[in-house]
Short mmCIF file of N, CA and C in Angstrom, two decimals:
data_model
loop_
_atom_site.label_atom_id
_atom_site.label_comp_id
_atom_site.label_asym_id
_atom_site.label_seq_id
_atom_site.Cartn_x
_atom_site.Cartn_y
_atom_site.Cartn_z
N UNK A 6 70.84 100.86 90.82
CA UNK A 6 70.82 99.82 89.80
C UNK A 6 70.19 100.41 88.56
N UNK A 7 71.25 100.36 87.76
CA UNK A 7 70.75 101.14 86.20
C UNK A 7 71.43 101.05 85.08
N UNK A 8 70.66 101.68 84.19
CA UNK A 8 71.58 102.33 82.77
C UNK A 8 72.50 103.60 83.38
N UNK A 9 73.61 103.45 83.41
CA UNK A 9 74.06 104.83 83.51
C UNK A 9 74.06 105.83 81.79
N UNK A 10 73.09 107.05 82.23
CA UNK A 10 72.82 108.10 81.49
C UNK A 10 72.54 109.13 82.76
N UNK A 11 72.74 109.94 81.53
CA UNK A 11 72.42 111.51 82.13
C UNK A 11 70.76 111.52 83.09
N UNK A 12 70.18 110.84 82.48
CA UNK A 12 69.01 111.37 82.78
C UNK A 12 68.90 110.41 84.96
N UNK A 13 69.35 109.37 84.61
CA UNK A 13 69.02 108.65 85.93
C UNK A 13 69.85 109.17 87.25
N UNK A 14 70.29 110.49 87.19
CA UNK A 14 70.77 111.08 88.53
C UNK A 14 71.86 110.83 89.34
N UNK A 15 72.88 110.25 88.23
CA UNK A 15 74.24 109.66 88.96
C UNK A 15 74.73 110.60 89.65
N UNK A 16 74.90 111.61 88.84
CA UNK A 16 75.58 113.19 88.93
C UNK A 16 75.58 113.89 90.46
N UNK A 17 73.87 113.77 90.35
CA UNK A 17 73.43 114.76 91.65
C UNK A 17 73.55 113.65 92.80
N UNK A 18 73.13 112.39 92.53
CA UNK A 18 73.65 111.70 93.94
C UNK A 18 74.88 111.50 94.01
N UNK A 19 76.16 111.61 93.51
CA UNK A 19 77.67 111.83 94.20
C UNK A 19 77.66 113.01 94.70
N UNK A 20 77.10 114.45 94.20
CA UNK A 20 77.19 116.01 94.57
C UNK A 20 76.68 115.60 96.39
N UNK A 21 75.37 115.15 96.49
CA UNK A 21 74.73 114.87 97.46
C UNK A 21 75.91 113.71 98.29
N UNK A 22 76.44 112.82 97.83
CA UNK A 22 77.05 111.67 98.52
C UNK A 22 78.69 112.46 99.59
N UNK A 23 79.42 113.48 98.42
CA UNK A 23 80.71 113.95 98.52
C UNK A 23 80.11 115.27 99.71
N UNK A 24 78.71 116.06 99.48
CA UNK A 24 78.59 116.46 100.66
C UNK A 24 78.30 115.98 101.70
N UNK A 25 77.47 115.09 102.10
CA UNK A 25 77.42 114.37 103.31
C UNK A 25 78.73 113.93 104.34
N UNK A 26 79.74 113.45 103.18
CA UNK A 26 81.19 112.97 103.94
C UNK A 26 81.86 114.13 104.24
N UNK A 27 81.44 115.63 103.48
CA UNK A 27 82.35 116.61 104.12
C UNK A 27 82.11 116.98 105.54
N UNK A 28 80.61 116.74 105.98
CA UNK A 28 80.26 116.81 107.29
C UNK A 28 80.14 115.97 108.07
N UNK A 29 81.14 114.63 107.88
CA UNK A 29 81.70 113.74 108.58
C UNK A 29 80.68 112.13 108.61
N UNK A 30 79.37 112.26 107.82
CA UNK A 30 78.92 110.94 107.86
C UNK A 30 79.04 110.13 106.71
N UNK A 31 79.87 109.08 107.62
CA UNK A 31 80.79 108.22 106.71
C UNK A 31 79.23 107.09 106.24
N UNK A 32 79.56 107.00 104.86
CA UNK A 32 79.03 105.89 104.12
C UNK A 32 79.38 105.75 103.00
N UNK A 33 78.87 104.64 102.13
CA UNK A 33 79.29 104.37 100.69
C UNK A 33 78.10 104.20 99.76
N UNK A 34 78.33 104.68 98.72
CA UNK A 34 77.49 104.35 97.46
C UNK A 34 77.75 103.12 96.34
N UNK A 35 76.93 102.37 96.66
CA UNK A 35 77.39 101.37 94.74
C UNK A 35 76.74 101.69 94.20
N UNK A 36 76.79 101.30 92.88
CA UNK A 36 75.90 101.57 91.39
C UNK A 36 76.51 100.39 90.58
N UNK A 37 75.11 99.82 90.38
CA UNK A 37 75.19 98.42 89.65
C UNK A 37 74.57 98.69 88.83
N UNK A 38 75.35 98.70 87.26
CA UNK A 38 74.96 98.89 85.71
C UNK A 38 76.05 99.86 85.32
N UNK A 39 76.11 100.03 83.67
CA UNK A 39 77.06 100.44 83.12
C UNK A 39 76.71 100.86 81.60
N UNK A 40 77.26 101.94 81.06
CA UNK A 40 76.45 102.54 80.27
C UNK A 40 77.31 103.64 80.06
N UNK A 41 77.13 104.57 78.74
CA UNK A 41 77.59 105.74 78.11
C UNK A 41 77.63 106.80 79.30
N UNK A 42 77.84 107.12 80.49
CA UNK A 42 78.04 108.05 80.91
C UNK A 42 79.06 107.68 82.62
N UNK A 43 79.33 106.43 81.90
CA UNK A 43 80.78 106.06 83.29
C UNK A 43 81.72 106.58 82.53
N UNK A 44 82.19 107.25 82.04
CA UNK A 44 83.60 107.87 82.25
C UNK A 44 83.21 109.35 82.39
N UNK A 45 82.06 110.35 82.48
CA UNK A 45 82.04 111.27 82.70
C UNK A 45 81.57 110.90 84.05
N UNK A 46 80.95 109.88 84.79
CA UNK A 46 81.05 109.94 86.13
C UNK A 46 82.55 109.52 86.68
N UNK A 47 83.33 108.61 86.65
CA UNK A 47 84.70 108.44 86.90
C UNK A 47 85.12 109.67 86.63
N UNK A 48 85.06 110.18 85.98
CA UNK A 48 86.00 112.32 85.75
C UNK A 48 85.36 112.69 87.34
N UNK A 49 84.11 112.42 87.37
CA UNK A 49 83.14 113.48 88.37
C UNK A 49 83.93 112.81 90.12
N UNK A 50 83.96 111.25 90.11
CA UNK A 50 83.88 110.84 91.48
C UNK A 50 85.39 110.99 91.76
N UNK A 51 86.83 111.52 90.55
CA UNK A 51 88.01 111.63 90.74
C UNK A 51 87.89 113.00 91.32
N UNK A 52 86.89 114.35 90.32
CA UNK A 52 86.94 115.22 91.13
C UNK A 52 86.78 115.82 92.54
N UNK A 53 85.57 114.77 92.75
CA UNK A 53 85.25 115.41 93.72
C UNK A 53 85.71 114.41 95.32
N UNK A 54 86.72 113.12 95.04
CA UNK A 54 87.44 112.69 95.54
C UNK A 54 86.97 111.74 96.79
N UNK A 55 85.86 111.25 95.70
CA UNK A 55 85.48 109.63 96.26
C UNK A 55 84.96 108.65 96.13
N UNK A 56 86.78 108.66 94.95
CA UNK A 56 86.78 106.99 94.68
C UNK A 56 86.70 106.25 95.81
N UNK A 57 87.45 106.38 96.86
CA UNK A 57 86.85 105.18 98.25
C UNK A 57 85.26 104.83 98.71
N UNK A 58 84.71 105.50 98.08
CA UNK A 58 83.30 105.93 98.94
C UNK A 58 82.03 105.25 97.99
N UNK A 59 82.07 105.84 96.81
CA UNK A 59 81.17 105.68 95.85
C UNK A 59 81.66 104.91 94.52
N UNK A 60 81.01 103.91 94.13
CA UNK A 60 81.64 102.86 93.45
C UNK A 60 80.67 101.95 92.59
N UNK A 61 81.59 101.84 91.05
CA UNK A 61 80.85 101.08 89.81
C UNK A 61 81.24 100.18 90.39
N UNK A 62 79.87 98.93 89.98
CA UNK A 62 80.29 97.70 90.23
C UNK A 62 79.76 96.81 88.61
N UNK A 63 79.71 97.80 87.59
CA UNK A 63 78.87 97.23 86.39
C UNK A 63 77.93 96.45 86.18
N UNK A 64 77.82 96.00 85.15
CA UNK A 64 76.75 94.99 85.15
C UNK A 64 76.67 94.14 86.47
N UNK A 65 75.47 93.63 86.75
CA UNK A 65 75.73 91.91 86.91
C UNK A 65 73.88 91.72 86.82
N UNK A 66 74.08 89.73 86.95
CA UNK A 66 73.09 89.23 86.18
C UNK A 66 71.87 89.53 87.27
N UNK A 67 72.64 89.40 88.37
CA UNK A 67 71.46 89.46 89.94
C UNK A 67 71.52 90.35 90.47
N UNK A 68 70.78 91.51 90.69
CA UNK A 68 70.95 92.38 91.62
C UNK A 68 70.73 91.82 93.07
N UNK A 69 69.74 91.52 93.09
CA UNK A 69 69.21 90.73 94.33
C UNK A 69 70.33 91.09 95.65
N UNK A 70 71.33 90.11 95.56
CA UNK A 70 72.28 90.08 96.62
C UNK A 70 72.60 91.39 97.06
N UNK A 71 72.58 92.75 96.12
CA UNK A 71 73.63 94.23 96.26
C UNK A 71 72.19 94.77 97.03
N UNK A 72 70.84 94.54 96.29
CA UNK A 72 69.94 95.29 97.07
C UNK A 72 69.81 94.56 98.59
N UNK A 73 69.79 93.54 98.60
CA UNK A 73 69.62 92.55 100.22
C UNK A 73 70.64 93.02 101.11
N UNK A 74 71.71 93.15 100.71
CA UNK A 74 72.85 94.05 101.83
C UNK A 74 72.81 95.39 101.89
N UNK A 75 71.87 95.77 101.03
CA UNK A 75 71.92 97.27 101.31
C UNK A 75 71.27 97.93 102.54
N UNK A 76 71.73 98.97 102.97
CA UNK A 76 70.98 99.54 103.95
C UNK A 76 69.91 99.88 103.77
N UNK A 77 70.20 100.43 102.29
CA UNK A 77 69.15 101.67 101.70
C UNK A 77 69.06 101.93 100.53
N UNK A 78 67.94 101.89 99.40
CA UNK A 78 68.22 101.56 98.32
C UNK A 78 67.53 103.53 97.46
N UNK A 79 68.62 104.35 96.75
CA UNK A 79 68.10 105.28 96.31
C UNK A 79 68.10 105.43 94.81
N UNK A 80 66.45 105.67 94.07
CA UNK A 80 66.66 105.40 92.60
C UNK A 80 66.61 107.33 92.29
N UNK A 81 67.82 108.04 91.81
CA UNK A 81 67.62 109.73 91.43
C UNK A 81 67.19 109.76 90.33
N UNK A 82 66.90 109.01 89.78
CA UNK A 82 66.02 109.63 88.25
C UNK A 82 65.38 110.51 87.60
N UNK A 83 65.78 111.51 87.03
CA UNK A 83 64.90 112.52 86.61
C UNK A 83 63.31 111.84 85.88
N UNK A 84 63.75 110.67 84.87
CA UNK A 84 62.34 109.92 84.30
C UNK A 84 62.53 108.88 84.48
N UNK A 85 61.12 108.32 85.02
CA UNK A 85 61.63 106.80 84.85
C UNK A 85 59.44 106.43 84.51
N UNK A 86 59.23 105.45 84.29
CA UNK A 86 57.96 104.97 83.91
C UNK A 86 57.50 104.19 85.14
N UNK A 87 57.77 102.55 84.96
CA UNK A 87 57.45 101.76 86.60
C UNK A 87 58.37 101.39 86.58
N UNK A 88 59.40 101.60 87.64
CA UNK A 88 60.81 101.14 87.59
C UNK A 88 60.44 99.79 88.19
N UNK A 89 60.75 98.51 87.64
CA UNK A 89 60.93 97.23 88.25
C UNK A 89 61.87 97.00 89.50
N UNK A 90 63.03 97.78 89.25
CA UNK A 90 63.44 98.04 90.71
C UNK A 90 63.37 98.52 91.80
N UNK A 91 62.29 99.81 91.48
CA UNK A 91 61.45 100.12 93.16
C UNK A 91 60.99 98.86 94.18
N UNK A 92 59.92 98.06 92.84
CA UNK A 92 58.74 96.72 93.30
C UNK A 92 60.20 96.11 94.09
N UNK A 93 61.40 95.61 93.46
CA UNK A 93 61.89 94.58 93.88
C UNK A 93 62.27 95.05 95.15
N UNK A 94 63.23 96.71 95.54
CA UNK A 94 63.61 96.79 96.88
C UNK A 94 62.51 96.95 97.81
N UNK A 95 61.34 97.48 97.23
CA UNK A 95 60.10 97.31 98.68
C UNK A 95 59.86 95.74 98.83
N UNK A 96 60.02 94.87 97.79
CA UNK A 96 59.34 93.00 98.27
C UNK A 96 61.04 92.91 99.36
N UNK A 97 62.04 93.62 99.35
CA UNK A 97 63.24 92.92 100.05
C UNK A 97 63.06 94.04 101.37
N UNK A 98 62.07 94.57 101.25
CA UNK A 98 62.12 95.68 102.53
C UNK A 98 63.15 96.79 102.83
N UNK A 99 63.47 97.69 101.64
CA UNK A 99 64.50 98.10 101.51
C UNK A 99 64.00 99.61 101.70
N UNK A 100 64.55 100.25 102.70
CA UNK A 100 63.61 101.95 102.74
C UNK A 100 64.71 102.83 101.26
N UNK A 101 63.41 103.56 100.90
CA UNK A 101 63.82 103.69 99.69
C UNK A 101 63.60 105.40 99.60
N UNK A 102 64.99 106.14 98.58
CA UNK A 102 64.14 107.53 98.40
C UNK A 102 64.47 107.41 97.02
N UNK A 103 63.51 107.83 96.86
CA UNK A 103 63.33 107.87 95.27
C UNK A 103 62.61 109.29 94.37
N UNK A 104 62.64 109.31 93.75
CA UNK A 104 62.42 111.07 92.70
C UNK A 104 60.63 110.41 92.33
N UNK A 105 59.99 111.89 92.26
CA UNK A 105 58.60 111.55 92.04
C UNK A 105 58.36 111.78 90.47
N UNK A 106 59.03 111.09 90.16
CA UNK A 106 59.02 110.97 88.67
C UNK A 106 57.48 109.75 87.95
N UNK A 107 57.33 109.48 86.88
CA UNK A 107 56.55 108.49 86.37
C UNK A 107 55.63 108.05 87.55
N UNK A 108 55.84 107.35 87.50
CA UNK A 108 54.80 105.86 88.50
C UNK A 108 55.10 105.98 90.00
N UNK A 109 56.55 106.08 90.27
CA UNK A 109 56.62 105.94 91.63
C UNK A 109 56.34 106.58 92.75
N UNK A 110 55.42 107.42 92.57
CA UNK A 110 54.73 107.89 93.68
C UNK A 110 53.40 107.02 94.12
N UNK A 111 52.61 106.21 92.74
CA UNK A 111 52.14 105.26 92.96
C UNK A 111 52.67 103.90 94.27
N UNK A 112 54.13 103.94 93.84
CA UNK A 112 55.15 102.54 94.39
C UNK A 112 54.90 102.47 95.21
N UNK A 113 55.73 103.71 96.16
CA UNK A 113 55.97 104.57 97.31
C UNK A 113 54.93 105.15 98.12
N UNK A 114 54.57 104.86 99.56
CA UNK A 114 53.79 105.81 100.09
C UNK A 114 54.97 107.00 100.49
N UNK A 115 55.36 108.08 100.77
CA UNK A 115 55.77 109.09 101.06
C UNK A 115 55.90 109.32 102.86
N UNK A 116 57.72 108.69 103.14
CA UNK A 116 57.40 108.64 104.54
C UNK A 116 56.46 108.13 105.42
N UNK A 117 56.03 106.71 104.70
CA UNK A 117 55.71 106.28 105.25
C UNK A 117 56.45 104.13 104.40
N UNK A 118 56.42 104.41 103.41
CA UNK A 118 57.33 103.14 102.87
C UNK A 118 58.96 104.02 102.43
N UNK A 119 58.90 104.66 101.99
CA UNK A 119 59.77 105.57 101.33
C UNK A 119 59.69 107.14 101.65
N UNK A 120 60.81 107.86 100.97
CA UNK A 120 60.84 109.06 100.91
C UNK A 120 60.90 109.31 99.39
N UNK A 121 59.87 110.71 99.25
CA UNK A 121 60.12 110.83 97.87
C UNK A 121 60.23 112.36 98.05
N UNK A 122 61.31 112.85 96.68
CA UNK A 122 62.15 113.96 96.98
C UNK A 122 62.23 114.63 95.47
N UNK A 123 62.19 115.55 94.75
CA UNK A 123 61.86 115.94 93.79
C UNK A 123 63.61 115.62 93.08
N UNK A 124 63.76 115.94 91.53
CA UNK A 124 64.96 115.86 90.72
C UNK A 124 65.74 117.00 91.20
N UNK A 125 66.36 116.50 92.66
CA UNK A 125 67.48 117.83 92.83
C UNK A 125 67.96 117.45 94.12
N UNK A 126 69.50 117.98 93.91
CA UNK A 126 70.63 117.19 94.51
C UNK A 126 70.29 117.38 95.76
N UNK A 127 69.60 119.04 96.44
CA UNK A 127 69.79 119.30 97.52
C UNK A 127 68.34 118.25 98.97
N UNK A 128 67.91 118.03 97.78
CA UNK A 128 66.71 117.29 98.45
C UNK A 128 67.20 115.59 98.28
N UNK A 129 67.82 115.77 97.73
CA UNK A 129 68.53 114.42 97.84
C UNK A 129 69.42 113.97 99.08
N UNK A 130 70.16 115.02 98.81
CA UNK A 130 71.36 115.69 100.32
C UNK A 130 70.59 115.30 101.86
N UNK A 131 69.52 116.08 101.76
CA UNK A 131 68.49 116.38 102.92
C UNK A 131 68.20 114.69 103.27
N UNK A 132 67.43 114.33 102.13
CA UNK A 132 66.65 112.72 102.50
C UNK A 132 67.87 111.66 102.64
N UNK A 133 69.40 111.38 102.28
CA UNK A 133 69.68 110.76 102.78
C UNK A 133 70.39 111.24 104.13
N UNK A 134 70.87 112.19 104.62
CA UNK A 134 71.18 112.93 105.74
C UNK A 134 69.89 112.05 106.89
N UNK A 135 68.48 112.17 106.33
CA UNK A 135 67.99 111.44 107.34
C UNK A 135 68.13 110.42 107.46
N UNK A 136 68.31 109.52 106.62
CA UNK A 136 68.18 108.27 106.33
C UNK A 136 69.63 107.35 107.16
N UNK A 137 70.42 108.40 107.32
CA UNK A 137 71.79 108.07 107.59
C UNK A 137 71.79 108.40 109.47
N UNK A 138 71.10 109.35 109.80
CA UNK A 138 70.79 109.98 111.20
C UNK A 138 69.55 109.87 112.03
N UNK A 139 68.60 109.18 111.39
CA UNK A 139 67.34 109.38 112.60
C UNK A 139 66.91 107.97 111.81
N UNK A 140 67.24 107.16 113.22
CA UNK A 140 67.46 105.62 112.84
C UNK A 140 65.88 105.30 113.71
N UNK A 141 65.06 106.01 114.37
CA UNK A 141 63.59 106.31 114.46
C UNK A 141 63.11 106.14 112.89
N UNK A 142 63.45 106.95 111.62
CA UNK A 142 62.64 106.78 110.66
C UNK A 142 62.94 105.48 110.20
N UNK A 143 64.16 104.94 110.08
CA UNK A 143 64.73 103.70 109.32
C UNK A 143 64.30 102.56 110.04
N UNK A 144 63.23 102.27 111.27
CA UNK A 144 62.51 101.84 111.82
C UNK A 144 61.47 101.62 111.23
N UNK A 145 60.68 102.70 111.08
CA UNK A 145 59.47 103.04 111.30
C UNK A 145 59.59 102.57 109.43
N UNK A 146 60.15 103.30 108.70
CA UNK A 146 59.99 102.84 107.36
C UNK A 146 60.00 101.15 106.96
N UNK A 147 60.92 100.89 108.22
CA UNK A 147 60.94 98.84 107.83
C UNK A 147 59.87 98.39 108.35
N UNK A 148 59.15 98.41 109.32
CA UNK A 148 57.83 98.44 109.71
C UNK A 148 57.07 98.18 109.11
N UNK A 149 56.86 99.89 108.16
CA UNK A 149 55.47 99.89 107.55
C UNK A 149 56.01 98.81 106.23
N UNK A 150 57.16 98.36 105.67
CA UNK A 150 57.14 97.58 104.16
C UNK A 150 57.03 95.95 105.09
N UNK A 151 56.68 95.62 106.23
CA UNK A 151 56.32 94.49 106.24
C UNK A 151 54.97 94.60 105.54
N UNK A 152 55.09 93.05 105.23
CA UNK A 152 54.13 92.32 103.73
C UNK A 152 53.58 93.29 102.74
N UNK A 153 54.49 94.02 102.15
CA UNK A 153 54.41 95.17 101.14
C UNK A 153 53.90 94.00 100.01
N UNK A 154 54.68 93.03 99.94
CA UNK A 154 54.63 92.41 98.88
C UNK A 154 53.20 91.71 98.12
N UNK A 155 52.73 92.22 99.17
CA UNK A 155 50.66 92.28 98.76
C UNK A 155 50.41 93.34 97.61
N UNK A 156 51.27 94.47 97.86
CA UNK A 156 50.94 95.13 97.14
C UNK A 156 51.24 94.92 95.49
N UNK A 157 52.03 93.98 95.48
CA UNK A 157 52.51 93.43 94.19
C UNK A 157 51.79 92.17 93.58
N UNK A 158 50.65 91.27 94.30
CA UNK A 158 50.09 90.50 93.86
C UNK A 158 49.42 90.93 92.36
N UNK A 159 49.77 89.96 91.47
CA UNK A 159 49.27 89.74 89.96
C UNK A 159 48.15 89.50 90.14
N UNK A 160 47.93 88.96 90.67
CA UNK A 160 46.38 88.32 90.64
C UNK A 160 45.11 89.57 90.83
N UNK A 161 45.67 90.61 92.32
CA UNK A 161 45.22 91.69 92.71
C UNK A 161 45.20 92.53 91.59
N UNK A 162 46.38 92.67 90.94
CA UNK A 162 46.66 93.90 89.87
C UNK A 162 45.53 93.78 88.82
N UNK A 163 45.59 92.37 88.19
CA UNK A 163 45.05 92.01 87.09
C UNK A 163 43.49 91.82 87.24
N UNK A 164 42.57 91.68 88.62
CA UNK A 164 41.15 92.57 89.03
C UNK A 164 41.46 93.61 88.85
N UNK A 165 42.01 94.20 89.17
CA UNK A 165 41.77 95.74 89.05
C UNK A 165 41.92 96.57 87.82
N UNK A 166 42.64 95.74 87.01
CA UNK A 166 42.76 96.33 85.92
C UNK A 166 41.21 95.92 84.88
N UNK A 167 41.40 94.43 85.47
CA UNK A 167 39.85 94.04 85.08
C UNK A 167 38.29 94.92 85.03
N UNK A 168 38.61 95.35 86.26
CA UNK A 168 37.81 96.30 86.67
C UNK A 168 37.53 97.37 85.74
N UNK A 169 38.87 98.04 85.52
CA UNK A 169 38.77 99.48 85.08
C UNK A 169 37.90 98.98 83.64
N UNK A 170 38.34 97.76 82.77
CA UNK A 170 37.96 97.76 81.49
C UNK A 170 36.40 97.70 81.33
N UNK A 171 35.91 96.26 82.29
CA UNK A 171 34.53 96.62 82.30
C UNK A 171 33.65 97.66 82.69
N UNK A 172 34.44 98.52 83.51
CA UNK A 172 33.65 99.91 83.74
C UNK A 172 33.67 100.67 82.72
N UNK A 173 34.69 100.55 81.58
CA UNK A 173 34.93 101.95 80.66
C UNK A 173 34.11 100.84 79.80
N UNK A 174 33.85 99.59 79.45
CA UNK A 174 33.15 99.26 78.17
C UNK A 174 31.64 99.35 78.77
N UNK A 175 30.89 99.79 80.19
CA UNK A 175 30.00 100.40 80.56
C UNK A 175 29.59 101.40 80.18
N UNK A 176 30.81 102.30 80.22
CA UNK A 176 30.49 103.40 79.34
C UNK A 176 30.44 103.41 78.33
#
């Protein structure tokens, strides 16, 4: 779920998506959002020959519903700051791999809510390969995001941020 640009990793997750199906594990990709770099991905998913597989679904107003059916929700981003869509697929319990870009290593515990995998296709390749085959982790990852959604309390955030200020006007 995105802006499609260069920078948010469309590229390397079809490279990663078109290898997985050459070694026979069948799945599909959507991508919900639309942006200056769908027709150099449409060139990319004609080349590499899967249009059946991996698929624009453009805008829409709700993601909600696309992340709730998902198996598995992966953000490739080379940058991103606090993606609002990490928070939303961990409150829907969604095992997630995501690039340790900006904030979200904060989001994410590392194999233990998520997998986090650096800006590159082949580690991308690797983490959904598991994600798709050792249905032990895709367990164990839904597990640990029961009542994640603590971790998102406003109320919690906004002590703590509280916190930090009166300690630094201490200093």
């Amino acid at each position: 779920i995105g802006r499609l640009h260069t920078r948010k990793g469309y590229h390397k997750l079809m490279e990663a998506h078109a290898k997985l199906l050459e070694e026979g594990l069948e799945h599909s990709v959507l991508i919900v959002g639309d942006g200056e770099e769908l027709q150099n991905l449409l060139a990319q998913q004609k080349k590499l020959g899967v249009e059946k597989s991996f698929f624009f679904g453009g805008n829409k107003m709700n993601p909600y519903p696309y992340i709730e059916n998902a198996d598995f929700f992966i953000l490739p981003s080379e940058s991103e700051a606090w993606p609002l869509v990490i928070a939303e697929a961990l409150i829907l319990q969604k095992p997630i791999i995501a690039t340790k870009t900006g904030d979200i290593p904060e989001m994410i515990s590392d194999k233990k809510t998520g997998i986090l995998i650096d800006y590159n296709t082949d580690e991308m390749y690797r983490a959904m390969k598991g994600f798709l085959t050792n249905k032990n982790l895709i367990e164990e990852i839904k597990q640990n995001l029961t009542n994640i959604e603590k971790q998102f309390d406003n109320e919690k955030i906004f002590s703590k941020v509280e916190e930090i200020f009166v300690n630094l006007a201490k200093n």
